[in-house]
XYZ file of C-alpha atoms in Angstrom:
568
model
C -16.094 -2.150 2.084
C -18.102 -4.077 -0.446
C -20.276 -2.737 -3.197
C -23.162 -4.811 -4.531
C -23.416 -4.275 -8.268
C -27.202 -4.009 -8.228
C -26.749 -0.812 -6.225
C -23.841 0.583 -8.210
C -25.712 3.318 -10.056
C -27.759 4.371 -7.070
C -24.783 4.402 -4.752
C -22.961 7.475 -6.017
C -26.145 9.488 -6.026
C -26.795 8.346 -2.477
C -23.527 9.576 -1.009
C -24.865 12.523 0.964
C -25.087 13.349 4.653
C -28.518 11.895 5.211
C -28.876 9.182 2.588
C -25.429 7.625 2.451
C -24.884 4.075 1.285
C -24.165 1.510 3.946
C -21.159 -0.037 2.225
C -18.055 1.841 3.321
C -14.793 1.691 5.271
C -12.155 4.001 6.711
C -8.388 3.370 6.430
C -5.346 4.513 8.410
C -1.659 4.350 7.442
C 1.316 5.255 9.634
C 4.851 5.209 8.240
C 7.506 3.476 10.339
C 9.515 6.669 10.841
C 6.571 8.405 12.526
C 5.138 5.528 14.575
C 6.028 5.363 18.246
C 7.699 1.945 17.984
C 9.089 1.992 14.440
C 6.382 -0.238 12.994
C 4.500 0.355 9.762
C 0.793 0.504 10.598
C -2.050 -0.489 8.280
C -5.532 -0.173 9.757
C -9.101 -0.294 8.504
C -12.674 -0.623 9.680
C -14.888 -3.067 7.816
C -18.338 -1.519 7.704
C -21.445 -3.403 6.645
C -24.863 -2.595 5.272
C -26.441 -4.111 8.373
C -25.754 -3.848 12.076
C -25.319 -7.582 12.719
C -22.832 -9.367 10.464
C -20.743 -12.252 11.769
C -17.019 -12.294 11.049
C -14.447 -14.980 11.850
C -10.667 -15.152 12.281
C -8.845 -18.203 10.929
C -5.492 -19.554 9.775
C -5.164 -20.867 6.217
C -2.388 -23.466 6.119
C 0.459 -23.651 3.643
C -0.095 -26.148 0.832
C 2.911 -27.845 -0.780
C 2.878 -28.992 -4.409
C -0.844 -29.530 -4.974
C -1.605 -28.272 -8.493
C -5.012 -27.574 -9.966
C -6.501 -25.532 -7.114
C -8.346 -22.252 -7.549
C -9.777 -19.385 -5.518
C -13.342 -18.898 -6.702
C -15.701 -15.995 -6.161
C -19.503 -16.245 -6.211
C -19.648 -13.896 -9.221
C -17.975 -16.524 -11.428
C -14.400 -15.224 -11.183
C -11.789 -17.938 -10.699
C -8.061 -17.584 -10.090
C -5.734 -20.527 -10.714
C -3.380 -20.969 -7.776
C 0.222 -22.159 -8.032
C 0.939 -25.657 -6.759
C 2.407 -24.252 -3.531
C 0.548 -21.565 -1.595
C 1.527 -19.767 1.599
C 0.201 -19.848 5.120
C -1.800 -16.779 6.135
C -4.404 -15.458 8.555
C -7.663 -13.912 7.402
C -10.881 -12.394 8.781
C -13.635 -13.833 6.551
C -17.407 -13.477 6.473
C -19.499 -16.296 7.891
C -19.530 -19.072 5.317
C -23.142 -18.834 4.136
C -23.238 -15.024 3.802
C -23.615 -15.593 0.065
C -21.330 -12.868 -1.273
C -17.888 -14.435 -1.162
C -15.088 -14.845 1.378
C -14.131 -11.216 2.069
C -10.901 -12.125 3.854
C -10.654 -8.500 5.023
C -7.119 -8.446 6.414
C -4.337 -10.982 5.924
C -0.815 -11.566 7.207
C 1.272 -14.292 5.581
C 4.345 -16.355 6.389
C 6.678 -14.168 4.300
C 5.884 -11.010 6.209
C 3.307 -9.572 3.812
C 0.226 -7.861 5.273
C -2.785 -6.713 3.241
C -5.954 -4.835 4.064
C -8.655 -4.693 1.404
C -10.571 -2.758 0.644
C -11.847 0.786 0.894
C -14.459 1.095 -1.832
C -14.052 4.248 -3.941
C -15.820 5.856 -6.874
C -14.856 7.526 -10.142
C -16.464 10.169 -12.300
C -19.300 8.660 -14.366
C -17.574 9.433 -17.670
C -14.618 7.228 -16.720
C -16.792 4.197 -16.108
C -18.467 4.853 -19.472
C -15.121 4.579 -21.276
C -13.718 1.670 -19.233
C -16.671 0.014 -17.469
C -16.292 -2.385 -14.585
C -16.223 -6.004 -15.733
C -18.956 -8.309 -14.463
C -17.608 -11.602 -13.176
C -14.068 -10.299 -12.608
C -11.889 -9.488 -9.594
C -13.632 -8.203 -6.465
C -12.706 -7.336 -2.916
C -14.259 -10.659 -1.906
C -11.361 -12.629 -3.410
C -8.349 -10.368 -3.942
C -6.948 -10.354 -0.403
C -6.751 -14.117 -0.190
C -5.179 -14.374 -3.638
C -2.367 -11.992 -2.693
C -1.755 -13.554 0.727
C -1.607 -17.066 -0.703
C 0.803 -16.273 -3.532
C 2.922 -13.166 -2.866
C 6.011 -12.621 -0.715
C 6.333 -8.824 -0.823
C 4.148 -5.761 -1.119
C 5.556 -5.037 -4.568
C 4.776 -8.617 -5.643
C 1.200 -7.980 -4.526
C 0.993 -4.779 -6.536
C 2.276 -6.518 -9.653
C -0.125 -9.449 -9.262
C -3.114 -7.155 -8.761
C -2.083 -5.170 -11.828
C -1.780 -8.314 -13.933
C -5.198 -9.656 -12.914
C -6.947 -6.321 -13.464
C -5.331 -5.718 -16.839
C -6.105 -9.227 -18.115
C -9.406 -10.103 -16.399
C -10.688 -6.732 -15.207
C -12.132 -5.424 -11.958
C -15.778 -5.433 -10.977
C -15.454 -2.450 -8.651
C -13.399 0.562 -7.628
C -11.160 -0.143 -4.667
C -8.255 1.098 -2.574
C -5.887 -1.553 -1.184
C -2.930 -1.201 1.205
C -0.035 -3.676 1.345
C 3.080 -3.728 3.525
C 6.086 -5.908 4.182
C 9.099 -5.306 6.411
C 10.741 -3.071 3.796
C 7.987 -0.993 2.188
C 4.275 -0.252 1.940
C 2.091 0.499 -1.099
C -1.340 1.930 -1.783
C -3.127 0.536 -4.853
C -6.131 2.264 -6.478
C -8.463 0.527 -8.949
C -10.220 3.257 -10.956
C -12.243 1.334 -13.511
C -12.481 -1.976 -15.298
C -8.776 -1.985 -16.170
C -7.159 1.299 -15.117
C -5.122 1.390 -11.923
C -2.256 3.155 -10.148
C -0.083 2.363 -7.144
C 2.219 4.485 -5.007
C 4.858 3.561 -2.452
C 3.788 5.088 0.833
C 6.370 7.377 2.463
C 7.874 6.171 5.721
C 7.695 9.627 7.321
C 4.015 10.341 6.659
C 0.560 9.224 7.768
C -2.821 8.963 6.035
C -6.486 8.594 6.995
C -9.206 8.437 4.355
C -12.794 7.473 3.706
C -14.335 6.062 0.533
C -12.501 8.150 -2.033
C -9.476 7.906 -4.297
C -6.545 9.739 -2.754
C -3.326 9.483 -4.830
C -2.338 13.012 -5.814
C 0.337 14.385 -8.171
C 2.674 11.786 -9.627
C 5.757 11.607 -11.789
C 5.325 8.714 -14.255
C 9.098 8.438 -14.645
C 9.539 7.704 -10.920
C 9.217 3.934 -11.232
C 10.725 3.402 -7.791
C 7.738 5.016 -6.076
C 4.958 4.760 -8.640
C 3.413 2.084 -10.885
C 0.393 2.333 -13.179
C -1.479 0.881 -16.111
C 0.512 1.592 -19.271
C -2.439 3.474 -20.804
C -3.481 5.368 -17.676
C -2.248 8.791 -18.770
C -2.931 8.451 -22.484
C -6.504 7.343 -21.783
C -7.013 10.344 -19.518
C -5.536 12.713 -22.099
C -7.513 11.236 -24.976
C -10.807 11.684 -23.150
C -10.079 15.127 -21.705
C -10.042 13.989 -18.073
C -6.499 15.031 -17.161
C -6.156 17.528 -14.320
C -2.730 18.887 -13.385
C -1.305 20.670 -10.360
C 2.087 22.359 -10.697
C 2.543 20.697 -14.063
C 1.974 17.156 -12.762
C -1.056 14.937 -13.287
C -3.220 14.817 -10.164
C -4.881 11.399 -10.135
C -7.586 12.169 -7.578
C -8.682 15.256 -9.507
C -8.480 13.321 -12.772
C -10.370 10.160 -11.822
C -12.174 10.509 -8.492
C -15.828 11.400 -8.096
C -16.342 14.891 -6.608
C -15.652 15.170 -2.889
C -18.699 14.828 -0.677
C -19.314 14.881 3.068
C -19.959 11.165 3.439
C -16.287 10.316 2.853
C -14.428 13.611 2.862
C -15.462 14.464 6.413
C -13.844 11.247 7.651
C -10.676 12.096 5.734
C -10.638 15.551 7.332
C -11.325 14.185 10.808
C -8.409 11.766 10.631
C -6.163 14.695 9.701
C -7.607 16.745 12.555
C -6.989 13.968 15.075
C -3.375 13.224 14.133
C -2.151 16.527 12.661
C -4.438 19.320 13.886
C -1.800 21.980 13.261
C -2.061 21.541 9.480
C -5.811 21.374 8.886
C -8.512 23.974 9.391
C -12.282 23.774 9.590
C -14.002 21.236 7.399
C -15.006 22.167 3.842
C -16.810 19.728 1.581
C -14.966 20.626 -1.618
C -11.463 20.603 -0.125
C -9.120 17.992 -1.578
C -7.455 16.958 1.669
C -3.978 15.473 1.168
C -3.338 11.755 1.214
C -0.014 11.961 3.077
C 1.086 14.451 5.717
C 3.264 14.741 8.821
C 1.657 13.951 12.172
C 2.014 16.486 14.947
C 3.586 13.757 17.088
C 4.447 10.109 16.613
C 1.455 7.786 16.270
C 0.914 4.529 18.154
C -1.300 1.563 17.400
C -3.533 2.776 20.252
C -3.906 6.116 18.439
C -4.957 4.296 15.265
C -7.569 2.369 17.254
C -8.983 5.612 18.595
C -9.194 7.089 15.089
C -11.314 4.136 13.983
C -13.776 4.578 16.863
C -14.042 8.356 16.491
C -17.447 10.049 16.159
C -16.218 13.614 15.577
C -16.008 14.329 19.281
C -14.992 17.886 20.127
C -16.221 19.368 16.846
C -19.500 20.920 15.777
C -20.199 17.601 14.027
C -19.997 15.665 17.325
C -22.180 12.563 17.207
C -23.490 13.331 20.691
C -25.343 16.365 19.329
C -28.881 15.563 18.127
C -28.543 17.701 15.001
C -25.721 15.412 13.788
C -27.652 12.170 13.961
C -27.556 11.721 10.175
C -23.809 12.178 9.721
C -21.530 9.356 8.589
C -18.972 8.948 11.364
C -15.759 6.945 11.394
C -16.938 4.906 14.385
C -20.174 3.773 12.799
C -22.434 1.201 14.488
C -22.289 -1.038 11.405
C -18.657 -2.032 11.830
C -18.145 -5.791 11.868
C -14.384 -6.134 12.291
C -11.699 -3.501 12.723
C -7.992 -4.233 12.499
C -4.741 -2.445 13.217
C -1.689 -4.252 11.809
C 1.819 -3.351 12.999
C 4.535 -4.605 10.629
C 7.885 -4.658 12.443
C 11.348 -4.732 10.934
C 12.987 -6.464 13.893
C 10.643 -9.469 13.931
C 11.438 -12.694 12.061
C 9.611 -12.502 8.710
C 7.042 -15.233 9.341
C 5.943 -13.533 12.560
C 6.608 -9.980 11.425
C 3.169 -8.529 12.113
C 1.220 -7.846 15.285
C -2.450 -7.620 14.349
C -4.937 -6.003 16.719
C -8.444 -7.223 15.939
C -11.773 -5.932 17.264
C -15.147 -7.532 16.550
C -18.378 -5.566 16.691
C -18.001 -1.790 16.859
C -14.627 -0.293 17.741
C -16.357 2.296 19.917
C -17.501 -0.261 22.506
C -15.311 -3.258 21.719
C -11.696 -4.165 22.404
C -8.699 -4.703 20.113
C -7.029 -8.030 20.914
C -3.454 -8.768 19.773
C -2.359 -11.655 17.551
C 1.166 -12.195 16.271
C 1.269 -13.389 12.674
C 2.597 -16.915 12.375
C 0.159 -18.394 14.888
C -0.718 -22.022 14.168
C -4.436 -21.733 14.922
C -7.060 -19.358 16.281
C -9.235 -19.572 19.381
C -12.445 -21.576 18.961
C -14.740 -18.569 19.501
C -13.234 -16.919 16.397
C -14.342 -19.866 14.261
C -18.032 -19.910 15.228
C -19.884 -19.726 11.922
C -23.400 -18.745 10.892
C -25.652 -15.781 10.298
C -27.713 -15.894 13.485
C -26.469 -15.047 16.973
C -24.442 -17.740 18.695
C -22.948 -16.407 21.893
C -20.175 -18.967 21.847
C -18.797 -16.845 18.992
C -16.381 -13.967 19.556
C -18.214 -11.649 17.176
C -21.517 -12.066 19.010
C -19.957 -11.769 22.465
C -18.524 -8.344 21.670
C -21.289 -7.124 19.366
C -24.033 -7.594 21.953
C -22.134 -5.339 24.365
C -21.957 -2.689 21.648
C -25.677 -2.957 20.949
C -26.536 -2.323 24.593
C -23.938 0.386 25.172
C -25.120 2.396 22.167
C -28.669 2.669 23.465
C -27.351 5.503 25.618
C -23.716 6.380 25.011
C -23.255 8.606 28.034
C -25.207 6.529 30.568
C -24.372 3.009 29.397
C -21.550 3.335 26.879
C -18.981 5.424 28.743
C -18.482 2.754 31.381
C -17.885 0.170 28.661
C -15.385 2.423 26.889
C -13.529 3.060 30.145
C -13.254 -0.680 30.795
C -11.969 -1.654 27.351
C -9.588 1.319 27.150
C -7.855 0.202 30.332
C -7.864 -3.375 29.026
C -6.256 -2.341 25.712
C -3.582 -0.233 27.346
C -2.608 -3.192 29.530
C -2.440 -5.562 26.554
C -0.339 -3.051 24.630
C 2.255 -3.024 27.414
C 2.104 -6.803 27.733
C 2.819 -7.264 24.024
C 5.996 -5.208 24.297
C 7.256 -7.804 26.766
C 5.865 -10.745 24.798
C 7.606 -9.695 21.582
C 10.982 -9.845 23.306
C 10.235 -13.360 24.507
C 9.057 -14.322 21.016
C 12.213 -13.028 19.317
C 14.479 -14.737 21.863
C 12.654 -18.037 21.403
C 12.701 -17.776 17.615
C 16.464 -17.386 17.542
C 16.774 -20.719 19.346
C 13.782 -22.630 17.959
C 11.275 -21.142 15.446
C 8.709 -23.844 16.246
C 8.872 -23.026 19.958
C 8.323 -19.347 19.138
C 5.244 -20.135 17.034
C 3.903 -22.429 19.748
C 4.451 -19.612 22.258
C 2.589 -16.969 20.254
C -0.222 -19.432 19.483
C -0.709 -20.179 23.173
C -0.486 -16.464 23.933
C -3.251 -15.810 21.390
C -5.404 -18.576 22.858
C -4.962 -17.340 26.426
C -5.691 -13.709 25.571
C -8.748 -14.551 23.446
C -10.163 -17.009 25.988
C -9.821 -14.516 28.819
C -11.225 -11.623 26.765
C -14.268 -13.713 25.814
C -14.806 -14.602 29.484
C -14.455 -10.969 30.502
C -16.805 -9.878 27.697
C -19.479 -12.246 28.969
C -19.124 -10.850 32.478
C -19.209 -7.255 31.235
C -22.303 -7.976 29.158
C -24.130 -9.515 32.124
C -23.224 -6.519 34.272
C -24.430 -4.068 31.668
C -27.591 -6.033 30.873
C -28.593 -6.063 34.542
C -27.894 -2.339 34.796
C -30.036 -1.608 31.720
C -32.892 -3.871 32.828
C -32.904 -2.381 36.319
C -33.353 1.094 34.841
C -35.758 0.202 32.071
C -38.796 2.473 32.090
C -37.276 4.865 34.625
C -35.905 8.358 34.119
C -32.159 7.902 33.985
C -31.353 11.358 35.322
C -33.205 10.581 38.573
C -31.776 7.211 39.597
C -28.091 7.680 40.248
C -25.037 7.731 38.087
C -24.125 6.008 34.841
C -22.901 2.449 34.407
C -19.572 1.625 36.047
C -18.015 -1.675 35.017
C -16.230 -4.000 37.423
C -12.796 -5.556 36.981
C -11.320 -8.683 38.541
C -8.977 -7.698 41.349
C -6.016 -9.628 39.935
C -6.456 -7.922 36.566
C -6.599 -4.552 38.300
C -3.443 -5.363 40.237
C -1.626 -6.446 37.065
C -2.620 -3.304 35.190
C -1.681 -0.962 38.018
C 1.435 -2.784 39.192
C 0.224 -4.048 42.585
C 0.656 -7.424 44.267
C -2.422 -9.175 45.673
C -2.626 -11.119 48.914
C -5.583 -12.756 50.648
C -4.680 -14.933 53.620
C -8.128 -16.005 54.866
C -11.845 -15.418 54.350
C -12.120 -13.293 57.487
C -9.144 -11.173 56.479
C -9.047 -8.260 54.048
C -7.555 -8.551 50.578
C -4.482 -6.369 50.257
C -3.096 -4.582 47.209
C 0.521 -3.550 47.717
C 2.890 -1.382 45.695
C 5.923 0.026 47.464
C 4.829 1.667 50.686
C 1.156 1.831 49.667
C -1.244 -0.864 50.889
C -4.970 -1.005 50.154
C -7.039 -3.234 52.458
C -10.327 -4.325 50.909
C -13.175 -6.440 52.257
C -15.673 -7.928 49.743
C -19.159 -6.566 50.375
C -17.871 -3.527 52.264
C -17.904 -0.066 50.687
C -15.156 1.106 52.983
C -11.493 0.320 52.415
C -8.276 1.391 54.102
C -5.152 2.970 52.590
C -1.868 2.723 54.462
C 0.907 4.917 53.125
C 4.100 6.102 54.777
C 2.871 5.054 58.216
C -0.508 6.800 57.981
C -3.817 4.984 57.459
C -7.027 6.512 56.110
C -10.475 5.122 55.351
C -12.274 5.779 52.065
C -15.399 4.544 50.282
C -15.896 2.945 46.899
C -18.805 3.781 44.609
C -19.896 0.137 44.851
C -18.879 -2.595 47.249
C -16.484 -5.242 45.906
C -18.273 -8.520 45.218
C -17.245 -12.123 44.736
C -18.629 -14.196 41.865
C -17.450 -17.732 41.132
C -14.427 -17.203 43.324
C -13.365 -13.963 41.630
C -13.390 -10.646 43.486
C -14.506 -7.701 41.357
C -13.760 -4.031 42.014
C -15.584 -1.019 40.533
C -13.596 0.449 37.669
C -13.586 3.989 39.032
C -11.673 2.639 42.028
C -9.269 0.700 39.782
C -8.609 3.765 37.633
C -7.606 5.729 40.718
C -5.065 3.211 41.985
């Protein structure tokens, strides 16, 4: 994530286990040959220096033949736009944050997706030779520039290269770009030096705030691009490091590995390819690309970005690890997982999953690129809490859940995990409808995915409000009491029709004095609101069981405890 220049010198010195800088992100890449559905996946967490930081989600419309426009950054940098610019989505900061737009992640009408950036740091001697340029290109502006003006990932690489070589960069960054044909990683080392590599379709990558490109062959112009003086500058200044006779860019340019970032890189490898990584070592140069042990889904990428080193000696649940920098840090503001699909029409070629707040206790909601507008809650602006806004609705749940992860947070995680899994299945059906519609009428397809976005976002915001109220009551009721003496942890409730949809049951309620029935095949559950007991009829036999909490009706909606729903 972002790097404020006033902290630039102090930042590198601060990158330790206990005194790490707040400005950081984690990225995930999955090649289309090793994803479960054949999509290329770009994913990243946007981590802030503060726990509360409003983000929005908006559509920027296409502009036809209007010359003289620019994209301007608060540091004085200005980029002159062509007369025609493209439609794209972005995830910007609130408008008066004071440090630029920070579009975060973009998908445009030509099928180009960009996530920017993961801040990264070079050896001090490199910045001395080619210092960062004040008032030049920053993360705050670059994503929007590419999305507005480029049609392919390679176009984006070339444009970035041109801007950096002519105007300079104010910071070190790692950017990922993908279209329906290929994906690229772009590393900005210093004021003008850069390199980019085509990402292999049969590999994955997870990395923290560190440069990652390894050995390269400068003659391989199909898979590698770089500043024309990259290698000669390194040679001239004695920086060049080689492995097996090839220049290793990470060894040549990157600051020494340290736990703050390298542990996240290792953990991603451990999660997705445990067979090829051992115990963590600070100085190890973990590879950028490697084979996963099994194919990786978008849901897997989401789980990587909420991980807190569970199951290792660095587990965030252990008190001795309180000072570690985890992947699933509480300071996340927005987290995205973008699936770029070959079989989609180009202008709706990406399915972006977007979570606001902290991935650990929030939910990833799907949005097909090409939507005409975004739900009103995504456009609520401002620095201070406004609970009409999507960011604040989800963030406040996170803030409560993380007061006690086992007692409050687990129930929230269970609820959203079930919610996400259901949406993931629903989108597999929705994409077929979208493609069929597009073949007949592209406008109808875009209207369909826009309405789908609106319906999903509206419902998720409603459900988030209900979940928050449930959790808040639970926390207040136990405030000042010893949690280990007053019953079990928080269990969320789910609307009965949602539960039935997720688990494949039909719902029927004939009258107020009759039970509600859930039916699937020969199995029938009979449930009475307010009654702990329920009946199960299966294959001619009927038994009576009890729920952990009685179903209740609020505003005409019957809610069931999630532990019951999970067991259906």
